[in-house]
Coordinates of C-alpha atoms and ligand atoms in Angstrom, one line a residue:
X222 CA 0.0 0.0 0.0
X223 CA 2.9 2.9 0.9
X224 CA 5.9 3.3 -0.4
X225 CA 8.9 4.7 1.7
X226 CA 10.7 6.3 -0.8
X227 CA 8.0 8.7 -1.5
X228 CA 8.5 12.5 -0.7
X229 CA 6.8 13.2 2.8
X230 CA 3.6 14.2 3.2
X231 CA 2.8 17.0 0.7
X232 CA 0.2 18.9 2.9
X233 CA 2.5 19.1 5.8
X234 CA 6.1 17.5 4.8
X235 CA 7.4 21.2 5.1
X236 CA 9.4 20.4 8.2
X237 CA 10.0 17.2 7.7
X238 CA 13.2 15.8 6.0
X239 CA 12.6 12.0 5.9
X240 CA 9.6 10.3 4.8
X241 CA 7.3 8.7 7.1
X242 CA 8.8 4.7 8.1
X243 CA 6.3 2.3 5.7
X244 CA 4.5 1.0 8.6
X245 CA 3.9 3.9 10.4
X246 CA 2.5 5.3 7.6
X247 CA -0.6 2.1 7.3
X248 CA -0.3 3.0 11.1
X249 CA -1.2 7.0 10.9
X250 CA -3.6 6.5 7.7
X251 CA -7.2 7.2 8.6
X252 CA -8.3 7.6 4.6
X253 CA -9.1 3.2 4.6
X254 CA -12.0 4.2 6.7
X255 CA -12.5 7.8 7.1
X256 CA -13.6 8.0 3.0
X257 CA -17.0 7.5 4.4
X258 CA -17.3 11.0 4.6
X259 CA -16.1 12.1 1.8
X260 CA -19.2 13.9 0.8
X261 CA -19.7 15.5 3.7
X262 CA -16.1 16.9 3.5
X263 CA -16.8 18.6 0.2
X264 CA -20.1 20.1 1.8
X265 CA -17.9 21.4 4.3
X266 CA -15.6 23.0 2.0
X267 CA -18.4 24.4 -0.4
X268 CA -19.4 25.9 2.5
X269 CA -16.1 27.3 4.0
X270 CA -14.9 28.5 0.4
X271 CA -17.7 30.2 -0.3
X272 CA -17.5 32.3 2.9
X273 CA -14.5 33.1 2.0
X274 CA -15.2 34.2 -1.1
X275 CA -18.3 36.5 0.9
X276 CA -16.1 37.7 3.9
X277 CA -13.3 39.0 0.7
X278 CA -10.7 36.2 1.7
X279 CA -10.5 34.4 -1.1
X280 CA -11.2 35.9 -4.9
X281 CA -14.6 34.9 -6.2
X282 CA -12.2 33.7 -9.3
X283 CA -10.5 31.2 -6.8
X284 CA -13.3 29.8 -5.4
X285 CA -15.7 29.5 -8.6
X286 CA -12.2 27.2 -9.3
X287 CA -12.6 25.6 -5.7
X288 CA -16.4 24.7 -6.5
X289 CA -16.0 23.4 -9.7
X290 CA -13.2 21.3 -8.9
X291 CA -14.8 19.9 -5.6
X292 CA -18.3 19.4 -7.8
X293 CA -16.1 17.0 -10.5
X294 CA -14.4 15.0 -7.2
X295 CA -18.1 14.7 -5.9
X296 CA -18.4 13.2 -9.7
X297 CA -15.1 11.2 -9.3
X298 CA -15.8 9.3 -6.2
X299 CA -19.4 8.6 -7.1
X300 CA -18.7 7.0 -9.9
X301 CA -15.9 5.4 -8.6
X302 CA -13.1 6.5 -10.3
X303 CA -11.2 8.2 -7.4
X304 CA -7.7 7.2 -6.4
X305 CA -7.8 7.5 -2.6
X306 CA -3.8 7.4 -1.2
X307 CA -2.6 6.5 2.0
X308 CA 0.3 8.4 1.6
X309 CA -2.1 11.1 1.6
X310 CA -3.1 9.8 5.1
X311 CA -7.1 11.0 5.6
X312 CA -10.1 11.8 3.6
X313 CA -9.4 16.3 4.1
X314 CA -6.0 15.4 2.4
X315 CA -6.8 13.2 -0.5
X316 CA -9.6 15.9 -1.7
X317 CA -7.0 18.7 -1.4
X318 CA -4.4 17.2 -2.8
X319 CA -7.1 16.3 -5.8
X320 CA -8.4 19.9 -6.2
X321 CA -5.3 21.0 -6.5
X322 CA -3.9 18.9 -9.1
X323 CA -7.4 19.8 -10.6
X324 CA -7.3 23.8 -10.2
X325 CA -4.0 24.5 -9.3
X326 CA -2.8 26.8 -6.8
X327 CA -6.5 27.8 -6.3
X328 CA -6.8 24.2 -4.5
X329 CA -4.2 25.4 -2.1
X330 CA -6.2 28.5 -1.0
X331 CA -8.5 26.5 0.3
X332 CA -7.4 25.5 3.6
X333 CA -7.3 29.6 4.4
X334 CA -8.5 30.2 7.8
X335 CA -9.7 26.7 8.4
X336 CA -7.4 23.0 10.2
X337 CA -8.2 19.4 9.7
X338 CA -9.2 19.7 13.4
X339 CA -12.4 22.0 12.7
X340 CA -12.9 20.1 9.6
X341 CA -13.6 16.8 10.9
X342 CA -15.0 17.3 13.3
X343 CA -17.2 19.5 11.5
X344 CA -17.5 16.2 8.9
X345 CA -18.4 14.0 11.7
X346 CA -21.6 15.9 12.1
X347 CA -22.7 16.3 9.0
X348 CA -22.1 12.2 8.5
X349 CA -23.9 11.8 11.8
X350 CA -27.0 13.7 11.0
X351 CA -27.4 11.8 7.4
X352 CA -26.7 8.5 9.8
X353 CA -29.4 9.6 11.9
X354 CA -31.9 10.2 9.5
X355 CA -31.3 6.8 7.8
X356 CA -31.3 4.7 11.0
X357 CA -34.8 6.7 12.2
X358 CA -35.9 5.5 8.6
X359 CA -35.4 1.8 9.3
X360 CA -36.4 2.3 13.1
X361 CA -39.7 3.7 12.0
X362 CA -40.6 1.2 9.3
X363 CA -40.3 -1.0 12.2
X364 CA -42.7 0.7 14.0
X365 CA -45.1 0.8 11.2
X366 CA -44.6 -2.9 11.4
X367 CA -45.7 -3.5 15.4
X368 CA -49.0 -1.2 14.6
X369 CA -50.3 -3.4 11.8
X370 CA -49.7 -6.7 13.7
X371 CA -51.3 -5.1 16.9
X372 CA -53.8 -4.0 15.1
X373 CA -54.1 -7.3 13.1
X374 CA -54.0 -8.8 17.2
X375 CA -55.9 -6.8 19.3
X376 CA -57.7 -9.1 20.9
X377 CA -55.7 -11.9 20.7
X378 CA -55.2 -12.9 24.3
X379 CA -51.7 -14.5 25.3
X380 CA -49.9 -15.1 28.9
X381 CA -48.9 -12.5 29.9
X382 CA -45.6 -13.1 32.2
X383 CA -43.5 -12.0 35.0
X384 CA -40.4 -14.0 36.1
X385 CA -41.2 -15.8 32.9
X386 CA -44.1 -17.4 35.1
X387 CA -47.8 -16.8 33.9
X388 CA -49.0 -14.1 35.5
X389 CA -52.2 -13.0 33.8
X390 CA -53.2 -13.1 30.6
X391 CA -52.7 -9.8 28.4
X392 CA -53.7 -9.3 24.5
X393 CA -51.0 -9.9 22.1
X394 CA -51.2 -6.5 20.5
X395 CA -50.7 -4.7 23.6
X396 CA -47.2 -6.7 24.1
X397 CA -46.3 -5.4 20.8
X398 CA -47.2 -2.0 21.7
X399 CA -45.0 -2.3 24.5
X400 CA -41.7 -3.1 22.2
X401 CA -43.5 0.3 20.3
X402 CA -43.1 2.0 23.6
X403 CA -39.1 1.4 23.5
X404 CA -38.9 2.0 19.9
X405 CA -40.7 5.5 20.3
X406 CA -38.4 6.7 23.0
X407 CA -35.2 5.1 20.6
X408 CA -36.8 7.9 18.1
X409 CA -37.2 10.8 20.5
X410 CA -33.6 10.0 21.7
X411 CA -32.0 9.6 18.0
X412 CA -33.8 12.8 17.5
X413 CA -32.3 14.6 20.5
X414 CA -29.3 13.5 19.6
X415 CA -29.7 14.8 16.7
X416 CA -30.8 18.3 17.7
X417 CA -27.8 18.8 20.1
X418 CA -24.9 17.7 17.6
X419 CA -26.5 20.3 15.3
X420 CA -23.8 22.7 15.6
X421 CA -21.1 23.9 13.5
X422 CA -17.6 23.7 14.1
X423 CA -16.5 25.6 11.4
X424 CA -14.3 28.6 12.2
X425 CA -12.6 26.9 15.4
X426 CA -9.7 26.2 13.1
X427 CA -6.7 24.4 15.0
X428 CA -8.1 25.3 18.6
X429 CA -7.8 28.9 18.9
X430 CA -10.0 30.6 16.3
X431 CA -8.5 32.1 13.4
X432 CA -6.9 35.3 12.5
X433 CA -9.4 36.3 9.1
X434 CA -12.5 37.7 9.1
X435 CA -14.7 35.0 9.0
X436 CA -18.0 35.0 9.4
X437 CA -19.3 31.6 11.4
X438 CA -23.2 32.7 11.3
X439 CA -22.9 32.1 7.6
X440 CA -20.7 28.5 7.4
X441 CA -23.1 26.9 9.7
X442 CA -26.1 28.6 8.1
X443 CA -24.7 27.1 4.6
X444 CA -24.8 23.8 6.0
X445 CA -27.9 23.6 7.8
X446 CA -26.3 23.7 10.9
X447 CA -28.5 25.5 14.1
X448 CA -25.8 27.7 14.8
X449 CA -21.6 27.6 15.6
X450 CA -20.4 26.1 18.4
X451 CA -19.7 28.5 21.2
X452 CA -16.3 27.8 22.1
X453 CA -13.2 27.0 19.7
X454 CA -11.2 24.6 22.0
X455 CA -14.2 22.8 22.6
X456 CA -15.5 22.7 19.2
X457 CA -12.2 20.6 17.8
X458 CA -11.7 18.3 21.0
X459 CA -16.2 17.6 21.8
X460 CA -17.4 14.6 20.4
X461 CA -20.1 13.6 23.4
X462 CA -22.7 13.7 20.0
X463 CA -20.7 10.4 18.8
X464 CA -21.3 9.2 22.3
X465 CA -24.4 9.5 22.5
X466 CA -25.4 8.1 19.7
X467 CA -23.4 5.2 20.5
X468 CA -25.6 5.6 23.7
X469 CA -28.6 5.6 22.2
X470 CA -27.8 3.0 19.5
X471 CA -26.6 0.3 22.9
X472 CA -30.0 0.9 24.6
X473 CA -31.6 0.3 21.0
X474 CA -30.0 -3.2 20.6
X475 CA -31.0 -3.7 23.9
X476 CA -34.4 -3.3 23.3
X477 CA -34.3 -5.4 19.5
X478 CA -32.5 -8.2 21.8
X479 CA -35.5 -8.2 24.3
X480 CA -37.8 -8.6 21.2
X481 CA -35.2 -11.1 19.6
X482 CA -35.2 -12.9 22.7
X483 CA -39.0 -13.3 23.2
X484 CA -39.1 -14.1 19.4
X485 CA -37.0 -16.7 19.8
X486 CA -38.9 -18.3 22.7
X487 CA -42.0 -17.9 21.2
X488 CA -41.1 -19.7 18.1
X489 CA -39.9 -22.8 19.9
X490 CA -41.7 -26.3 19.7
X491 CA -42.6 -26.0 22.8
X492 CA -44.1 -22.2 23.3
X493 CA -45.5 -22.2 19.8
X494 CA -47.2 -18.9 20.0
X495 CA -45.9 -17.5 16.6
X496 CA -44.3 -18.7 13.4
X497 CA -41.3 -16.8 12.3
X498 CA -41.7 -16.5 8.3
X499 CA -39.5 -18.5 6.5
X500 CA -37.2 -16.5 4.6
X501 CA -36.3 -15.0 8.0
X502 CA -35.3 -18.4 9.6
X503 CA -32.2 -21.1 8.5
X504 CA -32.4 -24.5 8.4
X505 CA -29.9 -27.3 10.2
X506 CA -27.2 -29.2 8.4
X507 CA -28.0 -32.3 10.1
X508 CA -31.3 -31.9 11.7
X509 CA -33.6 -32.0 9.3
X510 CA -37.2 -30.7 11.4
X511 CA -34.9 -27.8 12.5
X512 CA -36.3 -24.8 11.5
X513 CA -33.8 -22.0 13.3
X514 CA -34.7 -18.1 14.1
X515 CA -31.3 -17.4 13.5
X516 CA -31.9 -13.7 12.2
X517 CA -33.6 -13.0 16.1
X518 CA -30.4 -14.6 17.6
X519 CA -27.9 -12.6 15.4
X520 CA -29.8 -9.3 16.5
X521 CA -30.0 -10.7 20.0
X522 CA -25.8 -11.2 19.6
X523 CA -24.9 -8.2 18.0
X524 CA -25.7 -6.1 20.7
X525 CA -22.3 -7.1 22.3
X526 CA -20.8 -5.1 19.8
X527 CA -22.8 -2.1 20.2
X528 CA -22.4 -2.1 23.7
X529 CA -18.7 -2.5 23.0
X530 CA -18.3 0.6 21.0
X531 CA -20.0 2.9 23.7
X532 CA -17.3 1.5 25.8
X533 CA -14.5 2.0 23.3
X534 CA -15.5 5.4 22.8
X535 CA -16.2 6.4 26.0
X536 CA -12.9 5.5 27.0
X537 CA -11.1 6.9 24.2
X538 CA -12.3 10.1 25.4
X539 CA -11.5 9.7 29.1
X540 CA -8.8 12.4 30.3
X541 CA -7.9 14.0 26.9
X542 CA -6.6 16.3 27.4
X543 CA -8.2 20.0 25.6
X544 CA -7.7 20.3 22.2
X545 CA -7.7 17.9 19.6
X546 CA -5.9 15.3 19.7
X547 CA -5.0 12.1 17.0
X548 CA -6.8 9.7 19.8
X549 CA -9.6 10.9 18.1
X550 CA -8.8 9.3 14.7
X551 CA -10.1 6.3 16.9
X552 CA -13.9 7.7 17.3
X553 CA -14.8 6.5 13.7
X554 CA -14.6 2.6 13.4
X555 CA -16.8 1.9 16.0
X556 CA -18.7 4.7 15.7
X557 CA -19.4 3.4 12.0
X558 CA -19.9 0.2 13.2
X559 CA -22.8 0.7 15.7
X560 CA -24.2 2.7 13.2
X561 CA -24.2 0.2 10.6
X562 CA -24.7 -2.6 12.8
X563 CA -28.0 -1.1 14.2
X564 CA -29.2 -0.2 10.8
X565 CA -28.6 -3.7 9.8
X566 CA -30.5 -5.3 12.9
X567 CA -33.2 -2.4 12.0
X568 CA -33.4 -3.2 8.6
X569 CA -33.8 -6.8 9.3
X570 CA -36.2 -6.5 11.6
X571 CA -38.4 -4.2 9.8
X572 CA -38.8 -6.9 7.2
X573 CA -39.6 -9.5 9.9
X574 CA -42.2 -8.5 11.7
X575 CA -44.8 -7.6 9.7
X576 CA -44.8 -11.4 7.8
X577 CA -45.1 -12.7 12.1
X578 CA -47.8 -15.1 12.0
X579 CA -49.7 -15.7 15.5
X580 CA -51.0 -18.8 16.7
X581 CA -53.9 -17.4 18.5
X582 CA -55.0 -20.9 19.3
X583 CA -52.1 -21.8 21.5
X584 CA -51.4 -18.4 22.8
X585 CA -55.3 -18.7 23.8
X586 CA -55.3 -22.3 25.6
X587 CA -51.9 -21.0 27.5
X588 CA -53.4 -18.2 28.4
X589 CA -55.6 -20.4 30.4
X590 CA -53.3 -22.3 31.8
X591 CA -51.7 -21.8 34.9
X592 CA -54.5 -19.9 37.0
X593 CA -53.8 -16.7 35.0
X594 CA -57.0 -15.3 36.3
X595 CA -56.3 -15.8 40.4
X596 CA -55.7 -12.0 40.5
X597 CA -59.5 -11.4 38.6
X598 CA -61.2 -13.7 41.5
X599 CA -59.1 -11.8 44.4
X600 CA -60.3 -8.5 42.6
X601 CA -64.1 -10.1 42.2
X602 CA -64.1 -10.9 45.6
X603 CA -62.7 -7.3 47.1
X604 CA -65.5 -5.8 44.9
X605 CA -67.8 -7.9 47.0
X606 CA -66.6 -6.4 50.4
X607 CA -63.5 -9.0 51.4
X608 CA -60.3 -7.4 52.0
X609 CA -57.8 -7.4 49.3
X610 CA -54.9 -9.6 51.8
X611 CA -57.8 -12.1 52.9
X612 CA -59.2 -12.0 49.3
X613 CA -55.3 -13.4 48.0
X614 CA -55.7 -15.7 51.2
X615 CA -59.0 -17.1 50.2
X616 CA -57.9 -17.8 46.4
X617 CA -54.5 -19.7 47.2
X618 CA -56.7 -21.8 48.8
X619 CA -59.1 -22.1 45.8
X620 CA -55.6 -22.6 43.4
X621 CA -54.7 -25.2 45.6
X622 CA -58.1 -26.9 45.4
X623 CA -58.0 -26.4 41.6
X624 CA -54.5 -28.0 41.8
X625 CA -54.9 -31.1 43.5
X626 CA -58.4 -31.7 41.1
X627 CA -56.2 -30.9 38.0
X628 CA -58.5 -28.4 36.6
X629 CA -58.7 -24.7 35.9
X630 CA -60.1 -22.2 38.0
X631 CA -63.4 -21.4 35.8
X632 CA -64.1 -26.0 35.3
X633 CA -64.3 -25.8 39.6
X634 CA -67.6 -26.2 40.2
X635 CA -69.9 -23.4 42.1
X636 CA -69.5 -25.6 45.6
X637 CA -65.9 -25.4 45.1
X638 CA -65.6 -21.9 44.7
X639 CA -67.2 -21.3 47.5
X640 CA -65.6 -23.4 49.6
X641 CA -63.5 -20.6 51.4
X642 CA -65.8 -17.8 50.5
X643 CA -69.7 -17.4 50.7
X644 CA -69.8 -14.3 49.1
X645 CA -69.1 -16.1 45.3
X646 CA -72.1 -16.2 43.2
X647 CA -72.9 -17.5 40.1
X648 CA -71.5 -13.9 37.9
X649 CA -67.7 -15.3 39.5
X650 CA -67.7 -17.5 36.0
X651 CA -67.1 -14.6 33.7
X652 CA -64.6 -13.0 36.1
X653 CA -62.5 -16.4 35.4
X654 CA -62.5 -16.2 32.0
X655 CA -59.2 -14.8 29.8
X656 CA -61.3 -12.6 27.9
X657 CA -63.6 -11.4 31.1
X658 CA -59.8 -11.0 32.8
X659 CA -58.3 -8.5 29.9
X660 CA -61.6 -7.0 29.0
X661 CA -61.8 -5.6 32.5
X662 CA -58.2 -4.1 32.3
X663 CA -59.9 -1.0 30.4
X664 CA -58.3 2.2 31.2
X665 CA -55.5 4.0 30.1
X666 CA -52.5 1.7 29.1
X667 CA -54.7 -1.7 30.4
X668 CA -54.4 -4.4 28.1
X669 CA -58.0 -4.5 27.3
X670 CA -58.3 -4.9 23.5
X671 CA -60.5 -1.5 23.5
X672 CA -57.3 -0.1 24.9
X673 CA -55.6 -2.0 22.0
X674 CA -57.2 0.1 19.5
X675 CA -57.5 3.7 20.8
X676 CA -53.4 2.7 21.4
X677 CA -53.0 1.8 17.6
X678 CA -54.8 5.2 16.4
X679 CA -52.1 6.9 19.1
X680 CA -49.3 5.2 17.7
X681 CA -50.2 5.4 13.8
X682 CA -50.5 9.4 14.9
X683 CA -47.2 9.4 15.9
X684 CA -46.0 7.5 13.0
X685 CA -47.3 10.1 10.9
X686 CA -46.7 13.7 13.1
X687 CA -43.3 13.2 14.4
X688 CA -40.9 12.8 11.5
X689 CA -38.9 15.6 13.3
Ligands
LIG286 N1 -7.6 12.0 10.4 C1 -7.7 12.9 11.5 C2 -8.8 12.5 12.4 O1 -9.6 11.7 12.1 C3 -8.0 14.3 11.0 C4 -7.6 15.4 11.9 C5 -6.1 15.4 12.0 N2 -5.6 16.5 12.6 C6 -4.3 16.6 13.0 N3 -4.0 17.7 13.6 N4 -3.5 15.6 12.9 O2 -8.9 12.9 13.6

């Protein structure tokens, strides 16, 4: 890839009077990864040279030559045909050193009033927002997803658990508005994120501000940006935006994992309560009934990563000290990484869920299994004027009775269920029911599927208002 004999560094060899060792050179190169942003580093200079050109730094002849000759290397890497150099060490460099061999010593003008420091960081934020956008893309098509099933399921009653024991049963659409819950806040906090990295470095330059008249409004104006950042040392050295959105990317693979990992129960021969569509699930080389959720599992295990890169980058930042420094060449592999991994696990998830096929039968005789209702005959008989610790006294009892004549609550017989409590009448029988049990859960949030629905119109509304 180098070659040792080259002249040093043309940007800043000026100093220098050997070349950089070969190794060293792989060693310092960021360009193998940091090209990523190439189009966000010719936004950034559009912007700047066109400041310049305003603010009577630069001739308007230079930077019409600056423009053009950044709009053809736009051309040149789109289509492919651009020779990136690691002797030209990082993505600023190999566009500059382009330009110029395209425009001449107009291409060296360029870098008036303006470091690699302010520009990549300035690049990082522009990538960041586009990264944003795309991952809120997938994240909502995902949500779009959950609505339709819940809608599609919103009375289809399931156990609902607790220690992973039935605890009573719930309808299957509001469990999928639940994982909608987590998903909405995933939005709000990509958003957030989003707002608060929204601010242009621009016009920091090395650390200390520069010495032309530049004009800060108008960079950060040309680029969409809400306004500069307010202080130049911090502007280089801050990146608590890539943080937190490796922050905010970690708690969203821990949320697809929770989903992944109740997918992959549910799909098991034993639960049975949904079939995972085929095209989403592998096979076994040597078992041939197998039929594995192996895209849930590899969501579920890719959250390692993520939470790895919060880590890595968390720590890369710990006690630098201010301004820039080349630790922070170290912020974009796993920064690109979570992003691409979560848009990945996004992605596939999105095209999952909405082919998720419930088997309302099963979910509906488990949901009736294991005395789900206990808590609806303690309530039935508190209603009834027994007190709520007696009440849970009085139907352990009836559990135990139901126990030892292997039958559910609602098959005991009307002498049975009054055996520790007079006060039971015939209307007890629909309190036992699954459906009598989530029907009466009917208020805000309950899992009642009347709830179900007014939740679904709620969440299709925010599907639709929110976009920023
Ligand atoms: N490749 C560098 C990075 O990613 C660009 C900034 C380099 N600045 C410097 N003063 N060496 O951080």
């Amino acid at each position: 890839m180098t070659d040792s004999n080259k002249k040093t560094n043309q940007q800043w060899g000026g100093r220098f009077s050997e070349s950089m060792d070969g190794f060293i050179l792989d060693f310092n190169e960021s360009v193998s990864f940091d090209r990523r942003m190439a189009f966000d580093d010719i936004a950034g200079s559009l912007a700047h040279a066109t400041m310049l050109a305003e603010q009577g730094i630069l001739s308007s002849e230079d930077v019409e030559k600056i423009h053009s000759g950044l709009k053809q290397i736009r051309e040149e890497i789109a289509n492919g045909a651009f020779h990136w150099s690691a002797e030209l060490e990082d993505v600023h460099m190999n566009i500059e050193a382009r330009l110029t061999e395209l425009i001449g010593i107009a291409g060296k003008r360029l870098h008036t009033g303006r470091s690699r420091n302010d520009q990549v960081a300035t690049d990082i934020r522009l990538h960041l927002r586009g990264a944003i956008d795309s991952l809120r893309e997938y994240l909502r098509q995902m949500m779009h997803g959950l609505v339709d099933l819940a809608e599609q399921e919103y009375n289809t009653i399931m156990p609902g658990f607790t220690h992973l024991q039935s605890a009573q049963p719930v309808t299957f659409g509001h469990h999928l508005l639940a994982w909608f819950e987590m998903l909405k806040r995933d939005d709000q906090r990509l958003l957030d994120c989003r707002r608060r990295l929204n601010q242009s470095p621009l016009g920091a330059a090395a650390l200390a501000g520069t010495t032309y008249p530049i004009n800060r409004q108008r960079t950060a104006e040309l680029l969409d940006f809400d306004k500069p950042c307010a202080n130049s040392l911090d502007a280089v050295s801050d990146r608590d935006f890539a943080i937190e959105l490796c922050s905010v990317n970690a708690i969203m693979a821990m949320h697809l994992s929770r989903m992944a990992e109740e997918l992959i129960v549910w799909n098991s021969v034993q639960f049975q309560f949904v079939d995972l569509p085929d095209r989403f699930c592998t096979g076994s080389s040597i078992m041939p009934q197998k039929k594995n959720p192996d895209i849930a599992e590899l969501v579920r295990g890719k959250t390692g990563r993520v939470y790895g890169h919060l880590m890595a980058m968390l720590t890369l930042m710990k006690s630098q000290p201010l301004a820039y420094n080349k630790d922070n060449q170290e912020d974009k592999e796993p920064l690109f990484d979570s992003i691409d991994t979560m848009a990945a696990c996004l992605r596939a998830f999105a095209g999952m869920i909405p082919h998720i096929r419930a088997n309302r039968k099963i979910m509906h005789q488990t949901a009736k299994a294991g005395f789900a209702t206990a808590t609806d005959l303690a309530d039935y008989l508190v209603k009834k004027g027994v007190a709520f610790r007696d009440a849970h006294e009085i139907v352990g009892k009836t559990v135990a009775l139901a126990i030892a004549k292997q039958c559910a609550l609602d098959e005991l017989s009307l002498s049975d269920l009054q055996a520790y409590s007079e006060v039971i009448t015939e209307d007890v029988f629909a309190v036992l029911t699954v459906e009598g049990s989530v029907n009466a859960r009917n208020h805000f949030g309950g899992t009642a599927p009347a709830q179900v629905k007014t939740a679904v119109a709620k969440a299709k509304a925010y599907l639709t208002q929110s976009q920023s």
